[in-house]
Coordinates of C-alpha atoms in Angstrom, one line a residue:
Chain Q
X678 CA -63.0 -20.1 -65.5
X679 CA -60.5 -20.4 -68.3
X680 CA -56.9 -20.5 -67.2
X681 CA -55.8 -18.7 -70.2
X682 CA -57.7 -15.7 -69.0
X683 CA -55.4 -14.4 -66.2
X684 CA -56.7 -11.2 -64.8
X685 CA -55.6 -8.1 -63.1
X686 CA -54.6 -9.3 -59.6
X687 CA -52.9 -12.4 -60.9
X688 CA -49.2 -13.0 -61.7
X689 CA -47.6 -15.7 -63.8
X690 CA -49.6 -18.5 -62.4
X691 CA -52.6 -18.6 -60.2
X692 CA -51.0 -16.8 -57.3
X693 CA -52.6 -13.5 -56.5
X694 CA -50.7 -10.6 -55.2
X695 CA -53.3 -10.2 -52.6
X696 CA -56.2 -12.5 -52.1
X697 CA -58.9 -10.6 -50.2
X698 CA -61.5 -13.4 -50.4
X699 CA -59.0 -15.9 -48.9
X700 CA -57.9 -13.8 -46.1
X701 CA -61.3 -12.6 -45.0
X702 CA -62.8 -16.0 -45.1
X703 CA -60.0 -17.4 -43.1
X704 CA -59.9 -14.7 -40.5
X705 CA -63.6 -13.8 -40.8
X706 CA -63.3 -10.1 -40.0
X707 CA -62.4 -7.1 -42.2
X708 CA -61.0 -5.1 -39.3
X709 CA -58.6 -7.8 -38.2
X710 CA -57.4 -8.1 -41.8
X711 CA -56.8 -4.3 -42.1
X712 CA -54.9 -4.4 -38.8
X713 CA -52.6 -7.2 -39.7
X714 CA -52.0 -5.8 -43.1
X715 CA -50.7 -2.6 -41.5
X716 CA -48.6 -4.7 -39.1
X717 CA -47.2 -6.7 -42.0
X718 CA -46.3 -3.5 -44.0
X719 CA -44.4 -2.1 -41.0
X720 CA -42.7 -5.4 -40.0
X721 CA -41.6 -6.8 -43.4
X722 CA -39.0 -4.2 -44.6
X723 CA -36.9 -5.0 -41.6
X724 CA -37.2 -8.7 -42.2
X725 CA -36.4 -8.3 -45.9
X726 CA -33.2 -6.5 -44.9
X727 CA -32.2 -9.3 -42.6
X728 CA -33.0 -11.8 -45.3
X729 CA -30.9 -9.8 -47.9
X730 CA -28.0 -9.8 -45.5
X731 CA -28.3 -13.5 -44.9
X732 CA -28.5 -14.2 -48.6
X733 CA -25.4 -12.0 -49.1
X734 CA -23.5 -13.9 -46.4
X735 CA -24.8 -17.2 -47.7
X736 CA -26.0 -17.8 -44.1
X737 CA -28.3 -20.8 -44.7
X738 CA -29.7 -20.9 -41.2
X739 CA -30.8 -17.3 -41.2
X740 CA -32.1 -17.5 -44.8
X741 CA -34.2 -20.4 -43.8
X742 CA -35.6 -18.7 -40.6
X743 CA -36.4 -15.4 -42.3
X744 CA -37.8 -16.8 -45.5
X745 CA -39.9 -19.3 -43.5
X746 CA -41.3 -16.5 -41.3
X747 CA -41.9 -14.3 -44.3
X748 CA -43.7 -17.1 -46.0
X749 CA -45.9 -17.6 -42.9
X750 CA -46.7 -13.9 -42.6
X751 CA -47.4 -13.4 -46.2
X752 CA -49.7 -16.5 -46.3
X753 CA -51.5 -15.2 -43.2
X754 CA -52.4 -11.9 -44.9
X755 CA -53.3 -13.6 -48.1
X756 CA -50.3 -12.4 -50.1
X757 CA -50.0 -15.7 -52.1
X758 CA -47.5 -14.6 -54.7
X759 CA -45.1 -13.3 -52.0
X760 CA -45.6 -16.4 -49.9
X761 CA -44.8 -18.6 -52.9
X762 CA -41.7 -16.6 -53.7
X763 CA -40.5 -16.9 -50.1
X764 CA -41.2 -20.6 -50.2
X765 CA -39.1 -20.9 -53.3
X766 CA -36.1 -19.4 -51.5
X767 CA -36.7 -21.5 -48.4
X768 CA -36.9 -24.8 -50.3
X769 CA -33.8 -23.9 -52.3
X770 CA -31.8 -23.4 -49.2
X771 CA -33.2 -26.5 -47.6
X772 CA -31.8 -28.4 -50.6
X773 CA -28.5 -26.5 -49.9
X774 CA -28.7 -24.9 -53.3
X775 CA -27.5 -21.3 -53.3
X776 CA -27.0 -20.8 -57.0
X777 CA -30.3 -19.0 -57.5
X778 CA -30.7 -17.6 -54.1
X779 CA -30.1 -14.0 -55.3
X780 CA -32.6 -14.4 -58.1
X781 CA -35.2 -15.8 -55.6
X782 CA -34.5 -12.9 -53.3
X783 CA -35.1 -10.5 -56.2
X784 CA -38.4 -12.2 -56.9
X785 CA -39.4 -11.7 -53.2
X786 CA -38.5 -8.1 -53.3
X787 CA -40.4 -7.6 -56.5
X788 CA -43.5 -9.2 -55.2
X789 CA -43.2 -7.2 -52.0
X790 CA -43.0 -4.0 -54.0
X791 CA -46.0 -4.9 -56.0
X792 CA -47.9 -5.7 -52.8
X793 CA -46.8 -2.5 -51.1
X794 CA -47.8 -0.5 -54.1
X795 CA -51.3 -1.9 -53.7
X796 CA -51.7 -2.0 -49.9
X797 CA -50.2 1.4 -49.2
X798 CA -53.0 3.2 -51.2
X799 CA -55.4 4.8 -48.8
X800 CA -58.3 3.2 -50.6
X801 CA -56.7 -0.3 -51.0
X802 CA -59.6 -2.1 -49.3
X803 CA -62.1 -0.7 -51.9
X804 CA -59.6 -1.4 -54.7
X805 CA -59.2 -5.1 -53.8
X806 CA -62.9 -5.5 -53.2
X807 CA -63.7 -4.0 -56.5
X808 CA -61.1 -6.1 -58.3
X809 CA -62.5 -9.2 -56.7
X810 CA -66.0 -8.3 -57.8
X811 CA -64.9 -7.6 -61.3
X812 CA -63.1 -10.9 -61.5
X813 CA -66.2 -12.7 -60.3
X814 CA -68.5 -10.9 -62.7
X815 CA -66.1 -11.5 -65.5
X816 CA -66.3 -15.2 -64.8
X817 CA -70.0 -15.2 -64.6
X818 CA -70.5 -13.0 -67.6
X819 CA -69.0 -15.2 -70.2
X820 CA -71.4 -18.1 -70.4
X821 CA -74.3 -15.6 -70.8
X822 CA -72.6 -14.0 -73.7
X823 CA -71.9 -17.3 -75.3
X824 CA -75.5 -18.4 -75.1
X825 CA -77.0 -15.4 -76.9
Chain N
X602 CA -78.9 -20.3 -16.0
X603 CA -75.7 -22.3 -16.1
X604 CA -74.6 -20.7 -12.8
X605 CA -77.9 -21.7 -11.3
X606 CA -77.6 -25.4 -12.3
X607 CA -74.2 -25.4 -10.8
X608 CA -75.5 -24.5 -7.4
X609 CA -77.8 -27.6 -7.4
X610 CA -75.3 -30.1 -8.4
X611 CA -73.6 -32.3 -5.9
X612 CA -70.0 -31.3 -5.4
X613 CA -68.4 -34.1 -7.4
X614 CA -70.3 -33.1 -10.6
X615 CA -69.5 -29.5 -10.4
X616 CA -66.3 -29.7 -12.1
X617 CA -68.1 -30.6 -15.4
X618 CA -69.5 -27.2 -15.4
X619 CA -66.3 -25.4 -14.7
X620 CA -65.7 -24.6 -18.4
X621 CA -69.3 -23.5 -19.2
X622 CA -69.3 -21.4 -16.1
X623 CA -66.0 -19.8 -16.8
X624 CA -66.9 -19.0 -20.3
X625 CA -70.4 -17.8 -19.2
X626 CA -69.0 -15.5 -16.6
X627 CA -66.4 -14.2 -19.1
X628 CA -69.2 -13.6 -21.5
X629 CA -71.4 -11.8 -19.0
X630 CA -68.4 -9.8 -17.8
X631 CA -68.8 -11.2 -14.2
X632 CA -65.4 -12.6 -14.0
X633 CA -62.3 -10.5 -14.3
X634 CA -60.2 -13.7 -14.5
X635 CA -60.1 -14.6 -18.1
X636 CA -58.5 -17.8 -19.4
X637 CA -54.9 -17.1 -20.3
X638 CA -53.4 -18.1 -23.5
X639 CA -49.7 -17.7 -24.3
X640 CA -48.7 -17.0 -27.9
X641 CA -45.0 -17.5 -28.8
X642 CA -44.4 -16.4 -32.3
X643 CA -41.5 -14.3 -33.7
X644 CA -43.4 -13.0 -36.7
X645 CA -45.4 -9.9 -35.8
X646 CA -48.1 -10.4 -38.4
X647 CA -49.0 -13.9 -37.4
X648 CA -48.8 -12.9 -33.8
X649 CA -51.1 -10.0 -34.2
X650 CA -53.6 -12.1 -36.2
X651 CA -53.7 -14.7 -33.4
X652 CA -53.9 -12.1 -30.7
X653 CA -56.7 -10.1 -32.3
X654 CA -58.8 -13.2 -32.8
X655 CA -58.2 -14.7 -29.3
X656 CA -59.0 -11.4 -27.7
X657 CA -62.2 -11.2 -29.6
X658 CA -63.1 -14.5 -28.1
X659 CA -62.5 -13.1 -24.6
X660 CA -59.1 -14.7 -23.8
X661 CA -56.3 -13.0 -21.9
X662 CA -53.5 -13.2 -24.4
X663 CA -49.9 -13.1 -23.4
X664 CA -47.3 -12.5 -26.0
X665 CA -43.7 -13.7 -26.4
X666 CA -41.5 -12.9 -29.3
X667 CA -39.2 -15.9 -28.9
X668 CA -38.9 -19.3 -27.2
X669 CA -36.8 -17.9 -24.4
X670 CA -39.3 -15.3 -23.4
X671 CA -42.1 -17.8 -23.6
X672 CA -40.3 -20.0 -21.2
X673 CA -39.9 -17.1 -18.8
X674 CA -43.6 -16.5 -18.9
X675 CA -44.2 -20.1 -17.9
X676 CA -42.1 -19.6 -14.8
X677 CA -44.6 -17.1 -13.4
X678 CA -46.8 -18.3 -10.5
X679 CA -50.1 -17.9 -12.4
X680 CA -48.8 -19.0 -15.7
X681 CA -51.0 -19.6 -18.8
X682 CA -52.1 -23.2 -19.2
X683 CA -52.7 -23.1 -22.9
X684 CA -49.8 -22.1 -25.1
X685 CA -49.5 -21.7 -28.9
X686 CA -45.9 -22.1 -30.1
X687 CA -44.6 -21.3 -33.5
X688 CA -42.2 -23.9 -34.8
X689 CA -39.5 -21.7 -36.2
X690 CA -38.4 -19.1 -33.6
X691 CA -35.1 -17.5 -32.7
X692 CA -33.4 -18.5 -29.3
X693 CA -35.4 -21.6 -28.7
X694 CA -37.7 -23.1 -31.3
X695 CA -41.2 -24.4 -30.6
X696 CA -40.2 -28.0 -30.6
X697 CA -37.4 -27.5 -28.1
X698 CA -39.6 -25.4 -25.9
X699 CA -42.3 -28.0 -26.0
X700 CA -39.8 -30.7 -25.0
X701 CA -38.6 -28.4 -22.2
X702 CA -42.1 -27.9 -20.9
X703 CA -42.7 -31.6 -20.9
X704 CA -39.5 -32.3 -19.0
X705 CA -40.4 -30.0 -16.2
X706 CA -42.1 -31.8 -13.3
X707 CA -44.2 -30.5 -10.4
X708 CA -46.2 -28.1 -12.5
X709 CA -49.8 -28.3 -13.7
X710 CA -50.2 -29.7 -17.1
X711 CA -49.7 -27.2 -19.9
X712 CA -51.6 -27.7 -23.1
X713 CA -49.3 -27.1 -26.1
X714 CA -50.4 -26.3 -29.6
X715 CA -47.6 -26.1 -32.2
X716 CA -48.0 -23.8 -35.2
X717 CA -46.6 -25.4 -38.3
X718 CA -46.5 -25.1 -42.0
X719 CA -48.9 -26.7 -44.4
X720 CA -46.1 -27.9 -46.8
X721 CA -44.3 -30.1 -44.3
X722 CA -46.6 -32.9 -43.2
X723 CA -43.8 -34.9 -41.5
X724 CA -43.5 -32.0 -39.0
X725 CA -46.8 -32.9 -37.5
X726 CA -45.5 -36.3 -36.4
X727 CA -42.4 -34.7 -35.0
X728 CA -44.6 -32.2 -33.1
X729 CA -46.7 -34.8 -31.5
X730 CA -43.6 -36.8 -30.6
X731 CA -42.1 -33.8 -28.9
X732 CA -45.1 -33.9 -26.5
X733 CA -47.4 -31.3 -28.2
X734 CA -51.0 -31.9 -27.7
X735 CA -52.2 -30.5 -31.0
X736 CA -51.1 -28.5 -34.0
X737 CA -52.4 -25.8 -36.2
X738 CA -51.4 -25.4 -39.8
X739 CA -50.3 -22.0 -41.2
X740 CA -51.9 -20.0 -42.7
X741 CA -54.6 -20.8 -40.1
X742 CA -58.2 -20.1 -40.4
X743 CA -60.5 -18.9 -37.6
X744 CA -62.8 -21.9 -37.5
X745 CA -59.9 -24.3 -37.2
X746 CA -58.3 -22.2 -34.5
X747 CA -61.6 -22.1 -32.6
X748 CA -61.9 -25.9 -32.6
X749 CA -58.4 -26.3 -31.3
X750 CA -58.6 -23.7 -28.6
X751 CA -62.0 -25.0 -27.4
X752 CA -60.5 -28.5 -27.2
X753 CA -57.5 -27.1 -25.3
X754 CA -59.6 -25.3 -22.8
X755 CA -61.9 -28.3 -22.3
X756 CA -58.9 -30.6 -21.8
X757 CA -57.2 -28.2 -19.4
X758 CA -60.0 -27.0 -17.3
X759 CA -62.6 -29.7 -17.1
X760 CA -62.9 -33.3 -15.8
X761 CA -62.4 -34.7 -19.3
X762 CA -58.9 -33.6 -19.1
X763 CA -58.3 -34.6 -15.4
X764 CA -55.4 -36.8 -16.3
X765 CA -53.8 -33.9 -18.2
X766 CA -54.0 -31.7 -15.2
X767 CA -52.2 -33.9 -12.8
X768 CA -49.0 -33.0 -14.5
X769 CA -47.5 -36.5 -14.5
X770 CA -48.4 -38.9 -17.2
X771 CA -50.0 -42.0 -15.9
X772 CA -50.1 -45.3 -17.7
X773 CA -53.7 -45.0 -18.6
X774 CA -53.2 -41.7 -20.2
X775 CA -50.4 -42.9 -22.3
X776 CA -52.4 -45.9 -23.4
X777 CA -55.3 -43.7 -24.3
X778 CA -53.2 -41.4 -26.3
X779 CA -51.6 -44.2 -28.1
X780 CA -55.0 -45.7 -28.8
X781 CA -56.2 -42.5 -30.2
X782 CA -53.2 -42.2 -32.4
X783 CA -53.7 -45.8 -33.6
X784 CA -57.3 -45.1 -34.4
X785 CA -56.2 -42.1 -36.4
X786 CA -53.6 -44.0 -38.2
X787 CA -56.0 -46.8 -39.0
X788 CA -58.5 -44.3 -40.3
X789 CA -55.9 -42.7 -42.5
X790 CA -54.9 -46.1 -43.9
X791 CA -58.5 -47.0 -44.6
X792 CA -59.0 -43.7 -46.3
X793 CA -55.9 -44.3 -48.5
X794 CA -57.2 -47.8 -49.3
X795 CA -60.6 -46.3 -50.2
X796 CA -58.9 -43.8 -52.4
X797 CA -56.9 -46.5 -54.2
X798 CA -60.0 -48.5 -54.9
X799 CA -61.7 -45.4 -56.2
X800 CA -58.8 -44.9 -58.6
X801 CA -59.1 -48.4 -59.9
X802 CA -62.8 -48.0 -60.4
X803 CA -62.0 -44.7 -62.0
X804 CA -59.7 -46.3 -64.5
X805 CA -62.5 -48.7 -65.5
X806 CA -65.1 -45.9 -65.8
X807 CA -62.8 -43.4 -67.5
X808 CA -62.3 -45.5 -70.6
X809 CA -66.0 -45.5 -71.1
X810 CA -66.4 -41.8 -70.3
X811 CA -63.5 -40.8 -72.5
X812 CA -65.1 -42.6 -75.4
X813 CA -68.5 -41.0 -74.8
X814 CA -67.1 -37.5 -74.5
X815 CA -64.8 -37.6 -77.5
X816 CA -67.8 -37.6 -79.9
X817 CA -69.6 -34.5 -78.7
X818 CA -66.3 -32.7 -78.2
X819 CA -65.5 -33.2 -81.9
X820 CA -68.8 -31.4 -82.8
X821 CA -67.9 -28.5 -80.4
X822 CA -64.4 -28.2 -81.9
X823 CA -65.6 -28.5 -85.5
X824 CA -68.4 -26.0 -85.0
X825 CA -66.1 -23.6 -83.2
X826 CA -63.8 -23.7 -86.2
X827 CA -66.6 -23.2 -88.6
X828 CA -67.9 -20.3 -86.5
X829 CA -64.5 -18.7 -86.7
X830 CA -64.5 -18.9 -90.5
X831 CA -68.1 -17.6 -90.8
X832 CA -67.4 -14.9 -88.4
X833 CA -64.4 -13.7 -90.4
X834 CA -66.7 -13.5 -93.4
X835 CA -69.3 -11.6 -91.3
X836 CA -66.7 -9.3 -90.0
X837 CA -65.6 -8.4 -93.5
X838 CA -69.3 -7.6 -94.5
X839 CA -69.8 -5.7 -91.3
X840 CA -66.7 -3.5 -91.8
X841 CA -67.7 -2.7 -95.3
X842 CA -71.2 -1.4 -94.3
X843 CA -70.4 0.1 -91.0
X844 CA -71.5 3.6 -89.9
X845 CA -69.0 5.8 -88.2
X846 CA -70.9 6.1 -84.9
X847 CA -71.1 2.4 -84.6
X848 CA -67.4 1.8 -85.0
X849 CA -66.6 1.7 -81.3
X850 CA -69.4 -0.7 -80.4
X851 CA -68.6 -3.0 -83.3
X852 CA -65.0 -3.1 -82.3
X853 CA -66.0 -4.1 -78.8
X854 CA -68.2 -6.8 -80.1
X855 CA -65.5 -8.1 -82.4
X856 CA -63.0 -8.2 -79.5
X857 CA -65.5 -10.1 -77.3
X858 CA -66.4 -12.6 -80.0
X859 CA -62.8 -13.3 -80.7
X860 CA -62.1 -13.9 -77.0
X861 CA -65.1 -16.2 -76.7
X862 CA -64.0 -18.2 -79.7
X863 CA -60.6 -18.6 -78.2
X864 CA -62.0 -19.6 -74.9
X865 CA -64.1 -22.3 -76.4
X866 CA -61.1 -23.6 -78.3
X867 CA -58.7 -23.6 -75.4
X868 CA -61.4 -25.1 -73.1
X869 CA -62.0 -27.9 -75.6
X870 CA -58.3 -28.4 -76.0
X871 CA -58.0 -28.8 -72.3
X872 CA -60.8 -31.4 -72.2
X873 CA -59.1 -33.3 -75.0
X874 CA -55.9 -33.3 -73.1
X875 CA -57.6 -34.6 -70.0
X876 CA -59.5 -37.3 -71.9
X877 CA -56.3 -38.4 -73.6
X878 CA -54.7 -38.6 -70.2
X879 CA -57.6 -40.7 -68.9
X880 CA -57.5 -43.0 -71.9
X881 CA -53.8 -43.6 -71.5
X882 CA -54.3 -44.2 -67.8
X883 CA -57.1 -46.6 -68.3
X884 CA -55.7 -48.6 -71.2
X885 CA -52.2 -49.5 -70.2
X886 CA -51.1 -53.0 -70.8
X887 CA -53.8 -54.0 -73.2
X888 CA -52.0 -53.9 -76.5
X889 CA -49.7 -56.5 -77.7
X890 CA -46.0 -56.3 -77.3
X891 CA -43.5 -56.5 -80.0
X892 CA -39.8 -55.8 -80.4
X893 CA -38.9 -52.1 -80.8
X894 CA -36.0 -49.8 -81.2
X895 CA -35.8 -47.5 -78.2
X896 CA -33.9 -44.9 -80.2
X897 CA -36.7 -44.8 -82.7
X898 CA -39.3 -44.3 -79.9
X899 CA -37.2 -41.4 -78.6
X900 CA -37.0 -39.8 -82.0
X901 CA -40.6 -40.3 -82.6
X902 CA -41.6 -38.9 -79.2
X903 CA -39.5 -35.8 -79.9
X904 CA -41.2 -35.3 -83.2
X905 CA -44.6 -35.6 -81.6
X906 CA -43.6 -33.0 -78.9
X907 CA -42.1 -30.5 -81.3
X908 CA -44.4 -27.8 -80.2
X909 CA -43.8 -28.4 -76.5
X910 CA -40.0 -28.3 -77.0
X911 CA -39.6 -25.5 -79.5
X912 CA -38.1 -23.2 -76.8
X913 CA -35.8 -25.8 -75.3
X914 CA -32.3 -26.8 -76.0
X915 CA -32.5 -30.4 -76.9
X916 CA -29.5 -32.7 -76.4
X917 CA -29.8 -36.3 -77.5
X918 CA -27.1 -38.9 -76.8
X919 CA -28.4 -42.1 -78.3
X920 CA -26.3 -45.2 -78.0
X921 CA -25.7 -47.2 -81.1
X922 CA -26.5 -50.9 -81.5
X923 CA -29.0 -51.0 -78.6
X924 CA -30.7 -54.3 -78.0
X925 CA -34.3 -54.3 -78.9
X926 CA -36.9 -54.0 -76.2
X927 CA -40.1 -56.0 -76.0
X928 CA -43.1 -53.7 -75.6
X929 CA -45.7 -51.6 -77.2
X930 CA -44.0 -48.7 -79.0
X931 CA -47.0 -46.4 -78.7
X932 CA -47.0 -46.9 -75.0
X933 CA -43.3 -46.5 -74.7
X934 CA -43.5 -43.3 -76.6
X935 CA -46.3 -42.2 -74.3
X936 CA -43.9 -42.6 -71.4
X937 CA -41.2 -40.7 -73.1
X938 CA -43.6 -37.9 -74.1
X939 CA -44.9 -37.6 -70.6
X940 CA -41.4 -37.2 -69.3
X941 CA -40.5 -34.6 -72.0
X942 CA -43.7 -32.7 -71.2
X943 CA -43.0 -32.8 -67.5
X944 CA -39.4 -31.6 -68.0
X945 CA -40.6 -28.7 -70.3
X946 CA -43.2 -27.6 -67.7
X947 CA -40.6 -27.8 -64.9
X948 CA -38.2 -25.5 -66.8
X949 CA -40.9 -23.0 -67.7
X950 CA -39.4 -20.4 -65.3
X951 CA -35.7 -21.5 -65.6
X952 CA -33.1 -19.5 -67.3
X953 CA -31.3 -22.3 -68.9
X954 CA -33.7 -24.8 -70.5
X955 CA -31.8 -27.9 -71.5
X956 CA -33.5 -31.2 -72.0
X957 CA -31.2 -34.1 -72.3
X958 CA -32.2 -37.5 -73.5
X959 CA -29.8 -40.3 -73.3
X960 CA -30.1 -44.0 -74.2
X961 CA -27.8 -46.7 -73.0
X962 CA -27.7 -50.4 -72.4
X963 CA -26.2 -52.8 -70.0
X964 CA -26.0 -56.6 -70.1
X965 CA -29.6 -57.0 -69.0
X966 CA -31.3 -53.7 -69.6
X967 CA -31.9 -50.7 -71.8
X968 CA -32.3 -47.3 -70.2
X969 CA -33.6 -44.0 -71.3
X970 CA -32.7 -41.0 -69.1
X971 CA -34.6 -37.7 -69.5
X972 CA -33.1 -34.9 -67.5
X973 CA -33.8 -31.2 -67.2
X974 CA -32.4 -28.0 -65.8
X975 CA -35.5 -27.1 -63.9
X976 CA -35.8 -26.6 -60.1
X977 CA -35.9 -30.4 -59.4
X978 CA -38.4 -32.3 -57.3
X979 CA -39.1 -31.1 -53.7
X980 CA -38.0 -33.7 -51.2
X981 CA -41.5 -33.9 -49.8
X982 CA -43.0 -34.6 -53.2
X983 CA -40.9 -37.7 -53.9
X984 CA -43.4 -40.1 -52.4
X985 CA -46.3 -38.4 -54.2
X986 CA -45.2 -37.9 -57.8
X987 CA -46.3 -41.3 -58.9
X988 CA -49.8 -40.9 -57.5
X989 CA -52.7 -40.2 -59.9
X990 CA -53.9 -36.6 -59.7
X991 CA -50.9 -35.4 -57.8
X992 CA -49.5 -32.3 -59.5
X993 CA -47.4 -29.4 -58.5
X994 CA -48.4 -27.4 -61.6
X995 CA -50.8 -24.5 -61.2
X996 CA -54.5 -25.3 -61.2
X997 CA -55.7 -26.2 -64.7
X998 CA -52.2 -26.9 -66.0
X999 CA -51.5 -30.5 -65.2
X1000 CA -53.8 -33.4 -65.1
X1001 CA -51.7 -35.2 -62.5
X1002 CA -51.9 -38.3 -64.6
X1003 CA -48.6 -38.1 -66.6
X1004 CA -46.3 -39.8 -64.2
X1005 CA -48.9 -42.1 -62.9
X1006 CA -49.5 -43.4 -66.4
X1007 CA -45.8 -43.6 -67.1
X1008 CA -45.4 -45.8 -64.0
X1009 CA -48.3 -48.1 -64.9
X1010 CA -47.0 -48.5 -68.5
X1011 CA -43.5 -49.3 -67.2
X1012 CA -44.9 -51.8 -64.8
X1013 CA -46.8 -53.5 -67.6
X1014 CA -43.5 -53.8 -69.5
X1015 CA -41.8 -55.3 -66.4
X1016 CA -39.6 -52.2 -66.4
X1017 CA -38.8 -49.6 -63.9
X1018 CA -39.1 -45.8 -63.6
X1019 CA -37.1 -43.8 -61.2
X1020 CA -36.8 -40.1 -60.4
X1021 CA -34.0 -38.3 -58.7
X1022 CA -32.6 -34.8 -58.4
X1023 CA -29.2 -34.3 -60.1
X1024 CA -26.4 -32.9 -58.0
X1025 CA -25.8 -30.2 -60.6
X1026 CA -29.5 -29.2 -60.4
X1027 CA -32.7 -30.3 -62.2
X1028 CA -34.6 -33.5 -62.2
X1029 CA -33.7 -36.8 -63.9
X1030 CA -36.1 -39.6 -64.8
X1031 CA -34.8 -43.0 -65.8
X1032 CA -36.8 -45.7 -67.4
X1033 CA -35.3 -49.1 -67.6
X1034 CA -36.5 -52.1 -69.8
X1035 CA -35.2 -55.6 -69.1
X1036 CA -33.9 -57.7 -71.9
X1037 CA -33.3 -61.4 -71.7
X1038 CA -30.0 -62.9 -72.9
X1039 CA -31.5 -64.7 -75.9
X1040 CA -33.1 -61.4 -77.1
X1041 CA -29.7 -59.7 -76.9
X1042 CA -28.2 -62.4 -79.0
X1043 CA -31.1 -62.3 -81.4
X1044 CA -31.0 -58.6 -81.7
X1045 CA -27.3 -58.7 -82.3
X1046 CA -27.9 -61.1 -85.1
X1047 CA -30.4 -58.7 -86.6
X1048 CA -33.2 -61.3 -86.5
X1049 CA -35.8 -59.0 -84.9
X1050 CA -35.1 -56.0 -87.1
X1051 CA -37.7 -57.2 -89.5
X1052 CA -40.4 -57.2 -86.8
X1053 CA -40.1 -53.5 -86.2
X1054 CA -42.1 -51.2 -88.3

């Protein structure tokens, strides 16, 4: 409601670490979401390793491929913050600018760690659902308080 | 029911029901032969999402991890006729694979859907040029996917798509396709036109609305400020008379009230910012022009922005003896302020935050260059940055009117505004005011100095 009130799931801007509402409305099915999240958690560390190597070697073609795929995968599971971070690296390299590639990679790793911390909890589904609810009720609560 | 109808139809009409029948049988479990769909996607997560959804809908999904494997699948005798190709893949990318499929003759038509990314709109055109029939934007949603797949199956397996199935592309088909694309393009142009008209209309309306809203906003802001003062007094009284067991509850309430007051203020401030933006957008070119010192405008703008720029390194290189520029100083300052604010926002996440403002003159123009050390402007955004309501800032941060207003003001001054990325990083905006020869001479002689405030 007010941008100044950033809440639990949110990072610097409006990008959420994990956007349950987005991914479930897009894919329409909790089970599918749970399955692809598992798949993502298994698949991504390998990709990050390839990406780190590419950044280390300043191999623009591979940086582009891997950051692009990572962005797609992260966006698919609703990991907006990670998708944004991957996009930042991708667009940097598209512009042929390596100066901050390391920093961008650091951002990606950080976002992935945050995401893993959340999604590897056995009760993550309940946690994200609860946070989503809290956030909604927080937004709805305010006008009522103001009126009394 | 459908199967029954099918029996009664004359043979030449039966084909129309092929799809319904096929889906019906699949649904009833009477037909083992499901429609095959090939997914070529290197990323396991996207692949699994597509696979899971398509299987749910009863398709026989075939998977390929790269373009090469997908190509092999298509060499099988009973190959899938609908394929979804990811754009970026190792070995052979989606685009190359699509071109390869199109160049192969003697096979039934294969319906190609390319998966591409939302942030690169030009890609869609490239995709269609390479011979793809359709595209899906990532991250995809289920509804969209359903529409595209239904269309693909319809085109591939029913009479509607007869021309597709013949494999070769006959003249009529090409014309039809072209026609469709033209209709689409015309529609897009019309929509854009409509949008532009709406913006003009909006400019007219917004001046009125901004005026109407300003008044009640000032009550809200004034009363919120009063509330804050009264509340501080009430808090003092409350704390003096509080009972120990109420302490916790009272603290909670104080916290909430403080938050609510802050929210009201920041909300109002945002409304004020938007209204000011609308006012500036609607009122360009109205005021009278006089001769002004650009350097003074720059200095004044910096003073006005002191809060925005307090965390930035400011470097000013102002040329001496600049010719005067004919214009409205308030509007010129507005342009410079917008550029400064833009640069400050762009550098929010940057390590070095240096804002450079330079003024210079040539024989026929005076320029102001505002450059930053932010991330620069994305290639794809260049065509959009001057459009009203275009913003790359987070929701609620930018009004999307800053640069649009700057451009309008510059146009009303017969000037120019340009943006580019600097080779050493960061964005650079240049505004350029024309000066006529006689004004140069006059300014040199100091005649117009008196006219400037």
